[in-house]
Tab-separated table of C-alpha atoms in Angstrom:
chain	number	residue	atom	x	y	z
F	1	UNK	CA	-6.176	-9.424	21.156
F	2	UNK	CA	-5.361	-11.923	18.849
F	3	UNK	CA	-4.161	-11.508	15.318
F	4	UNK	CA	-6.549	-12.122	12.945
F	5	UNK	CA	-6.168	-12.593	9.211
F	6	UNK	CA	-7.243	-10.089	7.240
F	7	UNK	CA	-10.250	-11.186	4.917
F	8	UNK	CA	-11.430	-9.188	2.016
F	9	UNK	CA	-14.806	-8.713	0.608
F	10	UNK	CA	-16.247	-12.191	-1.939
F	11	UNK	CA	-17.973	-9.193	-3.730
F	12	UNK	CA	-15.955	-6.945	-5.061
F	13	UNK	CA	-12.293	-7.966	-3.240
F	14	UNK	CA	-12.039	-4.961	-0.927
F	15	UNK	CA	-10.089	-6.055	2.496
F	16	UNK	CA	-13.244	-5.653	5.192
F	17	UNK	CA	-12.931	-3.444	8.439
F	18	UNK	CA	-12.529	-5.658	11.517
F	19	UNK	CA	-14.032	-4.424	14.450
F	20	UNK	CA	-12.534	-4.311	17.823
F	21	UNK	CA	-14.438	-6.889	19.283
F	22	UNK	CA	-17.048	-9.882	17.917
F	23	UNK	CA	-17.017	-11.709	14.561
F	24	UNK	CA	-14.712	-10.692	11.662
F	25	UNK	CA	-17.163	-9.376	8.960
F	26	UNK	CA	-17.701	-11.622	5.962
F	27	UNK	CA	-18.903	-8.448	3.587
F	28	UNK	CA	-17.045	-4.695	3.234
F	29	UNK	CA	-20.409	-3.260	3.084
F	30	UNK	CA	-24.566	-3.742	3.243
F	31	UNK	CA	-24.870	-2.808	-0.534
F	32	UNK	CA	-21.919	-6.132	-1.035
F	33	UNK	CA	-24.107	-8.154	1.524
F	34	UNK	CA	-27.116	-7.422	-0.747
F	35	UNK	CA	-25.790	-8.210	-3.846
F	36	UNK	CA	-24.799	-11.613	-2.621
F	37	UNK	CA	-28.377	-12.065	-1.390
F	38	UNK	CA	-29.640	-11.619	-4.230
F	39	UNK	CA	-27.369	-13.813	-6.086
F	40	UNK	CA	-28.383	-16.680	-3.574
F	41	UNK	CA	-31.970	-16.263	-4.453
F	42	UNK	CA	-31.124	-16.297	-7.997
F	43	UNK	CA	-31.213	-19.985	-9.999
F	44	UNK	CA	-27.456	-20.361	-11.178
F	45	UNK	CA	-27.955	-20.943	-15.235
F	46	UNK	CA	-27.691	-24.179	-16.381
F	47	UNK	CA	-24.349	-25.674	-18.280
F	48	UNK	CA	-24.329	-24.255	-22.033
F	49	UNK	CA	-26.814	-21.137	-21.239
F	50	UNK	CA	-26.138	-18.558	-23.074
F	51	UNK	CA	-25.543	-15.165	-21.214
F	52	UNK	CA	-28.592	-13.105	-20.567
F	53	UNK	CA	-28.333	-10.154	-23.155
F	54	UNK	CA	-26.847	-6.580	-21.837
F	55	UNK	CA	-29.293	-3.978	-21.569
F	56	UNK	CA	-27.675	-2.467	-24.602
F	57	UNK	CA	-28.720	-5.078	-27.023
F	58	UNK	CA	-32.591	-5.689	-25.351
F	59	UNK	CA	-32.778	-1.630	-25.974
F	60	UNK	CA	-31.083	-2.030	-29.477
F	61	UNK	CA	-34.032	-4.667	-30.272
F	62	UNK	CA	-36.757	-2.822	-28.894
F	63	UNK	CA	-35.733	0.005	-31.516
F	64	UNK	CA	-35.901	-2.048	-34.057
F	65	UNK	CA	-38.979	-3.738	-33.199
F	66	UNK	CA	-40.514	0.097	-33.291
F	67	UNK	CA	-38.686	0.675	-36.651
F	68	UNK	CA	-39.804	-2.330	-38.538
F	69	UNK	CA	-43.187	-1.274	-37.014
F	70	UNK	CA	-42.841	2.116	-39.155
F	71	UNK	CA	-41.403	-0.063	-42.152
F	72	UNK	CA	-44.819	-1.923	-42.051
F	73	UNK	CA	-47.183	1.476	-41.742
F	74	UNK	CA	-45.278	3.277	-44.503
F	75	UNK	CA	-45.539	0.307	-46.996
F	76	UNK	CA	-48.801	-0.547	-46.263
F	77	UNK	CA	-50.773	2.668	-45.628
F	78	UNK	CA	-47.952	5.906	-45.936
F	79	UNK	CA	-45.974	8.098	-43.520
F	80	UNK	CA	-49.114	9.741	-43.106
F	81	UNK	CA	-50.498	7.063	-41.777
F	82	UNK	CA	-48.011	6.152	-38.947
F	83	UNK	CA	-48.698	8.204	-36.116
F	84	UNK	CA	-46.837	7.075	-32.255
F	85	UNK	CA	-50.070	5.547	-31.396
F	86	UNK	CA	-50.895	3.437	-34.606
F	87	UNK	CA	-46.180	2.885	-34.561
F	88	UNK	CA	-46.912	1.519	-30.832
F	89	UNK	CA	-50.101	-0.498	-31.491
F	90	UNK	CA	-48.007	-2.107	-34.657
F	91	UNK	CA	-45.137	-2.637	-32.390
F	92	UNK	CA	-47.411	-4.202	-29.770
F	93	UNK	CA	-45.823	-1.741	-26.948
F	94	UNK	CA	-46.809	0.186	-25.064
F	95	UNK	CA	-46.776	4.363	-26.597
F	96	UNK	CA	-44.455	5.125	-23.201
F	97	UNK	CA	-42.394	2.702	-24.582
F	98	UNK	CA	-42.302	4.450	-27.668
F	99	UNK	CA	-41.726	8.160	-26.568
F	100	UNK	CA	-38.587	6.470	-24.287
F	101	UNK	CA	-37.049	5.033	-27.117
F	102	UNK	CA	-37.611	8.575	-29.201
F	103	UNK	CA	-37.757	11.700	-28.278
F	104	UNK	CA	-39.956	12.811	-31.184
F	105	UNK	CA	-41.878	11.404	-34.068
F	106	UNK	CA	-39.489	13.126	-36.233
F	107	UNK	CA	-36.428	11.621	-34.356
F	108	UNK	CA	-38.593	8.068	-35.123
F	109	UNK	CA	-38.553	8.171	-38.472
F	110	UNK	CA	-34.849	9.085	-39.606
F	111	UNK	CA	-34.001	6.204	-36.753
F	112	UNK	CA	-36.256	4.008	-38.887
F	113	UNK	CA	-34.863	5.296	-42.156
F	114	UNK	CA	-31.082	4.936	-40.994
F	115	UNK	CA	-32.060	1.281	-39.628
F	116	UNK	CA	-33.624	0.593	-42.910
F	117	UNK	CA	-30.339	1.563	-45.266
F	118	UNK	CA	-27.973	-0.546	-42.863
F	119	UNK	CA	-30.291	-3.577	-43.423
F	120	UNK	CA	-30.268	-3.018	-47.266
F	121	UNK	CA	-26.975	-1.995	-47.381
F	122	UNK	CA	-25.968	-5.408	-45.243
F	123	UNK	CA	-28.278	-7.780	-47.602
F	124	UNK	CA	-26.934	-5.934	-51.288
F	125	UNK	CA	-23.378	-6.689	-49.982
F	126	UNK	CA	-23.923	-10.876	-49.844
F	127	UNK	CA	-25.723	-10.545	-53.465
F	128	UNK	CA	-23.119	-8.956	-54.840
F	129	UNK	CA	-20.203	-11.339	-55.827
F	130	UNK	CA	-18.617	-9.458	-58.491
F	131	UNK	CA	-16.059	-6.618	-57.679
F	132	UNK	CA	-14.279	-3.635	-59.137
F	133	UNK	CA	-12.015	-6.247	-61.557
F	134	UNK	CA	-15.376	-6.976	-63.627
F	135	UNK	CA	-16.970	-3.217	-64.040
F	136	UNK	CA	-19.730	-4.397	-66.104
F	137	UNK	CA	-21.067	-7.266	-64.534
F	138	UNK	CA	-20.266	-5.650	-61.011
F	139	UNK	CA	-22.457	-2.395	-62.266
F	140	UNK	CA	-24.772	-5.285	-63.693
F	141	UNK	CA	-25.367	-6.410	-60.137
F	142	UNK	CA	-25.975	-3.172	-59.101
F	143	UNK	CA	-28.392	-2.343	-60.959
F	144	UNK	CA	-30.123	-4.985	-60.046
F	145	UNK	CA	-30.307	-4.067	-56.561
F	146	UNK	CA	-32.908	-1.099	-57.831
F	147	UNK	CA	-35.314	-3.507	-58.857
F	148	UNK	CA	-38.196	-5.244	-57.153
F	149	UNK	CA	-36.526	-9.288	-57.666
F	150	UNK	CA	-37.828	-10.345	-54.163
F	151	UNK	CA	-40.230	-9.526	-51.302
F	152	UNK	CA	-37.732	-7.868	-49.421
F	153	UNK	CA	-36.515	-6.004	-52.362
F	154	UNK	CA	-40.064	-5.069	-53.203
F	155	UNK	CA	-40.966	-3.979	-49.391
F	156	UNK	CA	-38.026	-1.853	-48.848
F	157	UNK	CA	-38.592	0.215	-52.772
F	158	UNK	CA	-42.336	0.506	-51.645
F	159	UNK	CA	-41.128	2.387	-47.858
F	160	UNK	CA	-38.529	4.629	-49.362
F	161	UNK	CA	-41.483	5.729	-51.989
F	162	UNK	CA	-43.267	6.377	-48.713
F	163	UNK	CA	-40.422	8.299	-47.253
F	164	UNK	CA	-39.939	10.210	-50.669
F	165	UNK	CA	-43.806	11.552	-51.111
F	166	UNK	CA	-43.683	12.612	-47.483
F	167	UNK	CA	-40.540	14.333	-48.008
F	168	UNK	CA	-42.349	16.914	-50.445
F	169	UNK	CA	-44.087	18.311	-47.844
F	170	UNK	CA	-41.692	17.997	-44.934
F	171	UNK	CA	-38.910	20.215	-45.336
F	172	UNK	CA	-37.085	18.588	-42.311
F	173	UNK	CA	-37.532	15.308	-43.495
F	174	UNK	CA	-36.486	15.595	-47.103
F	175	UNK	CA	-32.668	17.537	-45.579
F	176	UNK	CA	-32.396	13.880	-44.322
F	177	UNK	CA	-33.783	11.392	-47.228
F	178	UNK	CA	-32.630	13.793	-49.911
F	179	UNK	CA	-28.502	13.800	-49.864
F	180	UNK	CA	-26.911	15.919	-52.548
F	181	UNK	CA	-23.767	14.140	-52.199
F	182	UNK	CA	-25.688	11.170	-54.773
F	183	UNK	CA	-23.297	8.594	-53.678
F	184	UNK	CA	-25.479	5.924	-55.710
F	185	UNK	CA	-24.348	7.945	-58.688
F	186	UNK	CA	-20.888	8.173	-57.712
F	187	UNK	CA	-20.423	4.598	-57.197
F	188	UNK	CA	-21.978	4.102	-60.994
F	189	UNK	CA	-19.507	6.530	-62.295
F	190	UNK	CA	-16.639	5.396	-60.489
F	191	UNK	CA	-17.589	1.614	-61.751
F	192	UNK	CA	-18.370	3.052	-65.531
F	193	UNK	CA	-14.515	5.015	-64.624
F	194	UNK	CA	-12.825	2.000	-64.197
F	195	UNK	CA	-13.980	0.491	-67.512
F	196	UNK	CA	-13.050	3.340	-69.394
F	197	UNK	CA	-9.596	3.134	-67.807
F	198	UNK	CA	-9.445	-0.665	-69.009
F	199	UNK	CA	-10.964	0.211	-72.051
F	200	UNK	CA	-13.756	-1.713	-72.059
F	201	UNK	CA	-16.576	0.698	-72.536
F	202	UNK	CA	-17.605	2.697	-75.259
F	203	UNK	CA	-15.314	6.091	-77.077
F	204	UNK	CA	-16.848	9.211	-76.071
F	205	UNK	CA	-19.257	8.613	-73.291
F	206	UNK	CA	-19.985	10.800	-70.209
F	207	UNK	CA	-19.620	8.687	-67.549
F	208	UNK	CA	-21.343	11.271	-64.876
F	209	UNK	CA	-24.230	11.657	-67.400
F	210	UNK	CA	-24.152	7.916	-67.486
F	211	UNK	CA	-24.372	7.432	-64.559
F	212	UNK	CA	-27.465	9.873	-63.736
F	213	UNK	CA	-29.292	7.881	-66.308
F	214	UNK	CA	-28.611	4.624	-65.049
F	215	UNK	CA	-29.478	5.447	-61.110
F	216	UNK	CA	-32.822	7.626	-62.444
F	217	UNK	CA	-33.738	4.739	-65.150
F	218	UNK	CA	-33.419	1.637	-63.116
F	219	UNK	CA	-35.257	3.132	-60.239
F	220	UNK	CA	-38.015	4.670	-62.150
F	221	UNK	CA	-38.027	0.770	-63.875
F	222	UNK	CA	-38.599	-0.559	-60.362
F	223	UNK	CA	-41.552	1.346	-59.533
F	224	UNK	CA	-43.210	0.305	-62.280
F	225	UNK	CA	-42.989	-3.007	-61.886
F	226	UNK	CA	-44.125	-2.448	-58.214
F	227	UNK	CA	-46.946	-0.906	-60.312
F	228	UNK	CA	-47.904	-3.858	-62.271
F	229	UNK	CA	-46.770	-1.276	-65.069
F	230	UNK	CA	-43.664	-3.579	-66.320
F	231	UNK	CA	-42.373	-7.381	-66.098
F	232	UNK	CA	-38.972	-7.599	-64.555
F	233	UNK	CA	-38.235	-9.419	-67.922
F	234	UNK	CA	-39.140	-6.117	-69.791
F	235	UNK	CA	-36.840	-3.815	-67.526
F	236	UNK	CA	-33.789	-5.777	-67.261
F	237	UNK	CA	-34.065	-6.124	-71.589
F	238	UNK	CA	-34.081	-2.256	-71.162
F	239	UNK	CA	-30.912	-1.955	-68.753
F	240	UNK	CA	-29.089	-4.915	-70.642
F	241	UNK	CA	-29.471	-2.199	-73.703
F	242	UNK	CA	-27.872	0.468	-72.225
F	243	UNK	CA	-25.049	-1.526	-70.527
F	244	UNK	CA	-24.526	-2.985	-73.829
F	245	UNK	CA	-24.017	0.577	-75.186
F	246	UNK	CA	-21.874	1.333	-72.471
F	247	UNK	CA	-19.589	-1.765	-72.469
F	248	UNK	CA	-20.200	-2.625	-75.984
F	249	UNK	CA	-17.464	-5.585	-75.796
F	250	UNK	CA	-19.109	-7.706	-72.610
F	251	UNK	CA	-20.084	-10.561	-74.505
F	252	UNK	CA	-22.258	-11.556	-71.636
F	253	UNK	CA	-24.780	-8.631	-72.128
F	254	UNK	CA	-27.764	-9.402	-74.566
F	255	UNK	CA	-29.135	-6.968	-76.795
F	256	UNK	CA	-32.528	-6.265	-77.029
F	257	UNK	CA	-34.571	-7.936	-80.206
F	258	UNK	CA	-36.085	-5.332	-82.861
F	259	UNK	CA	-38.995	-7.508	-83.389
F	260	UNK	CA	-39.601	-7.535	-79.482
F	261	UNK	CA	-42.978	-5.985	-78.380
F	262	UNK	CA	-43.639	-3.459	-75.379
F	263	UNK	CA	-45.883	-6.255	-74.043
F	264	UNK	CA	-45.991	-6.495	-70.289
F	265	UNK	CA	-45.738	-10.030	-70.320
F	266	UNK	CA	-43.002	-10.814	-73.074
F	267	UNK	CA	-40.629	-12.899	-71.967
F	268	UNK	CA	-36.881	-11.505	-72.430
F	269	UNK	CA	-33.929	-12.853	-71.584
F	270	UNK	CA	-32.995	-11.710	-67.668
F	271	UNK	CA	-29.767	-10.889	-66.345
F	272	UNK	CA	-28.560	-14.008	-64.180
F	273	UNK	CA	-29.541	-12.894	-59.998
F	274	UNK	CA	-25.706	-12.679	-58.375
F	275	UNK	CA	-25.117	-15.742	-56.158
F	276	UNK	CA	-26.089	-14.833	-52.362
F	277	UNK	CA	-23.302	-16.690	-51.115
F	278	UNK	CA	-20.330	-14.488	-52.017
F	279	UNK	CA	-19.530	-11.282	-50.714
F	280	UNK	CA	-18.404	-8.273	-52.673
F	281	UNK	CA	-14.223	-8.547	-52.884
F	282	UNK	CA	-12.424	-5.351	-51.646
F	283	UNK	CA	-12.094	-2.901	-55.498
F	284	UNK	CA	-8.456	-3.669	-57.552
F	285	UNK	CA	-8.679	-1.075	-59.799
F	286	UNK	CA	-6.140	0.978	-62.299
F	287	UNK	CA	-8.367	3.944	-61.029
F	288	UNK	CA	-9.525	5.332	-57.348
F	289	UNK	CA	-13.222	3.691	-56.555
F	290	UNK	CA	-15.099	3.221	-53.651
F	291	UNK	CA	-13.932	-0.208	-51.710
F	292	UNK	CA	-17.334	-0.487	-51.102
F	293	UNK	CA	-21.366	-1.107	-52.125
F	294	UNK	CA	-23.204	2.030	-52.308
F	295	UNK	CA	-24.244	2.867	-48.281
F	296	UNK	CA	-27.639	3.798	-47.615
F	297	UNK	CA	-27.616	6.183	-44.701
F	298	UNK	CA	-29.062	8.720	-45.253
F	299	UNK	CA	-26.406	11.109	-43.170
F	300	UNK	CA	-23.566	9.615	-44.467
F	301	UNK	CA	-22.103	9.534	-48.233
F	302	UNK	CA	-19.531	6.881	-50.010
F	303	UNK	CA	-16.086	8.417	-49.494
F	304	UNK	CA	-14.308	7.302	-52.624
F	305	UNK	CA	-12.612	10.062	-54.647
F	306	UNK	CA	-14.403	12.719	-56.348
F	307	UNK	CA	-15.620	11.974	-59.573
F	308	UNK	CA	-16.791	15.321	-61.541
F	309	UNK	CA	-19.641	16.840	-60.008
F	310	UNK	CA	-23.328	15.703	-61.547
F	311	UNK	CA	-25.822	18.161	-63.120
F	312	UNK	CA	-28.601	16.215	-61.708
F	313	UNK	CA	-30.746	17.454	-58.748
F	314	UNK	CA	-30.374	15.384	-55.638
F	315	UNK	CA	-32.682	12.250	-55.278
F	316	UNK	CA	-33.751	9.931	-52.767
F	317	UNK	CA	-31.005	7.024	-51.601
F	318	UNK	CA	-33.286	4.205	-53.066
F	319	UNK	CA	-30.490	2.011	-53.755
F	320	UNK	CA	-29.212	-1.470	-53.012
F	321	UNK	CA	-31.739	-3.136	-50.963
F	322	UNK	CA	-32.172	-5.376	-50.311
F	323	UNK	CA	-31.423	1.444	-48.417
């Protein structure tokens, strides 16, 4: 018989079995043979195409799609409100499609909740130019981040109010959205820390007790301007007055005017909106502080070093968004 070379598979490389008699086969196997069948039948992609996207990332953006779905319900109408039908209507898929992505309604809504903090937690990082080298315009900034400056901002306080009033009734729920780590106070603390270590802030303050009034204040602020209760103008007078009193010696924070009214619609003068296109620097600091904005997961805390424990009873992570 004569010698053949031995050929191997244009599949997956494996050397092929040659028979003792007849044509050498081209494929180690039927399943090889019908793989590169199918890729026959199959257009090749034209010059530039991008690669079709991994399964991974079409399931990844199907779960969002469902999440921004609950994002929508719970701004619009409540948590009460978004049941797997009316979360797979909004979605526009099917409620199968749903209950495959998540096991349980339950399951959908700390997904959504997670998905939210990452997004504001991604979008309060590019505000944010300052870092830990200027404490008071970096806790400034911060602050901001509470408040209702954009749509976006707006949306997101308006579904973590949703998440917070279903939380009273939902024991399981709340063990989630309410953390008693309060890394949003932390961060505060550790930012007010590092001015105190530079001197730059008042003799004689708490900065834990600060800090607690700061994270409550601003948020409460932001709700009622989501209320029509407040201008923005109004709150940010009222959190320039207590930064003032915290870093007394930042020239750059304005003090509110005695003969200034409680008038929704006075006009005061606003803290400048940090310039999107920088990203918060890595902290420098004489001190230990977080190296990072405040994270907004809600199963997950900051892990900079302890600052002294807080008095205050855990609250919702509200914070930078863009939670």
């Amino acid at each position: 018989m004569r010698d053949e070379k031995e050929r191997a598979c244009p599949v997956c490389g494996k050397p092929t079995v040659r028979p003792g008699r007849g044509r050498p086969p081209v494929y180690c196997s039927r399943s090889c043979q019908a793989r590169a069948y199918r890729r026959r039948r199959q257009p090749l992609p034209a010059p530039g195409t991008p690669p079709a996207p991994r399964p991974t990332d079409v399931r990844a953006r199907q779960r969002r799609r469902i999440a921004e779905a609950v994002w929508r319900i719970a701004a619009e109408q409540g948590l009460d409100a978004a049941s797997m039908r009316r979360i797979a209507a909004e979605a526009r898929v099917s409620l199968r499609v749903v209950q495959y992505h998540f096991d349980s309604k339950h399951a959908l809504m700390v997904d959504a909740l997670r998905l939210l903090h990452e997004e504001n937690e991604r979008l309060a990082q590019g505000r944010i130019p300052y870092d830990m080298t200027e404490p008071c315009a970096l806790l400034r900034a911060v602050l901001d981040e509470f408040l209702p400056l954009d749509e976006q901002r707006a949306f997101a306080l308006r579904v973590f109010t949703a998440y917070y009033a279903r939380s009273l009734t939902d024991p399981v729920l709340a063990e989630v959205f309410l953390t008693a780590e309060q890394p949003l106070e932390r961060l505060v603390a550790d930012i007010i820390g590092v001015g105190e270590a530079a001197g730059s802030t008042a003799p004689g303050i708490d900065r834990v007790y600060e800090a607690d009034l700061l994270v409550s204040g601003a948020i409460g602020l932001g709700l009622d301007v989501v209320h029509g209760r407040r201008s923005l103008a109004d709150v940010r007078t009222v959190l320039d007055y207590h930064l003032g009193r915290i870093f007394p010696d930042a020239t750059d924070t304005p003090q509110r005017n005695p003969t200034t009214t409680a008038n929704p619609t006075a006009t005061a003068n606003p803290i400048a909106v940090a310039n999107p296109a920088h990203t918060p620097k890595p902290a420098h600091a004489p001190q230990p502080t977080p190296t990072r904005n405040p994270t907004l997961t809600p199963s997950r805390a900051l892990t900079p070093n302890p600052a002294p424990t807080s008095h205050a009873t855990p609250r919702p992570n509200t914070g930078p968004s863009t939670s």
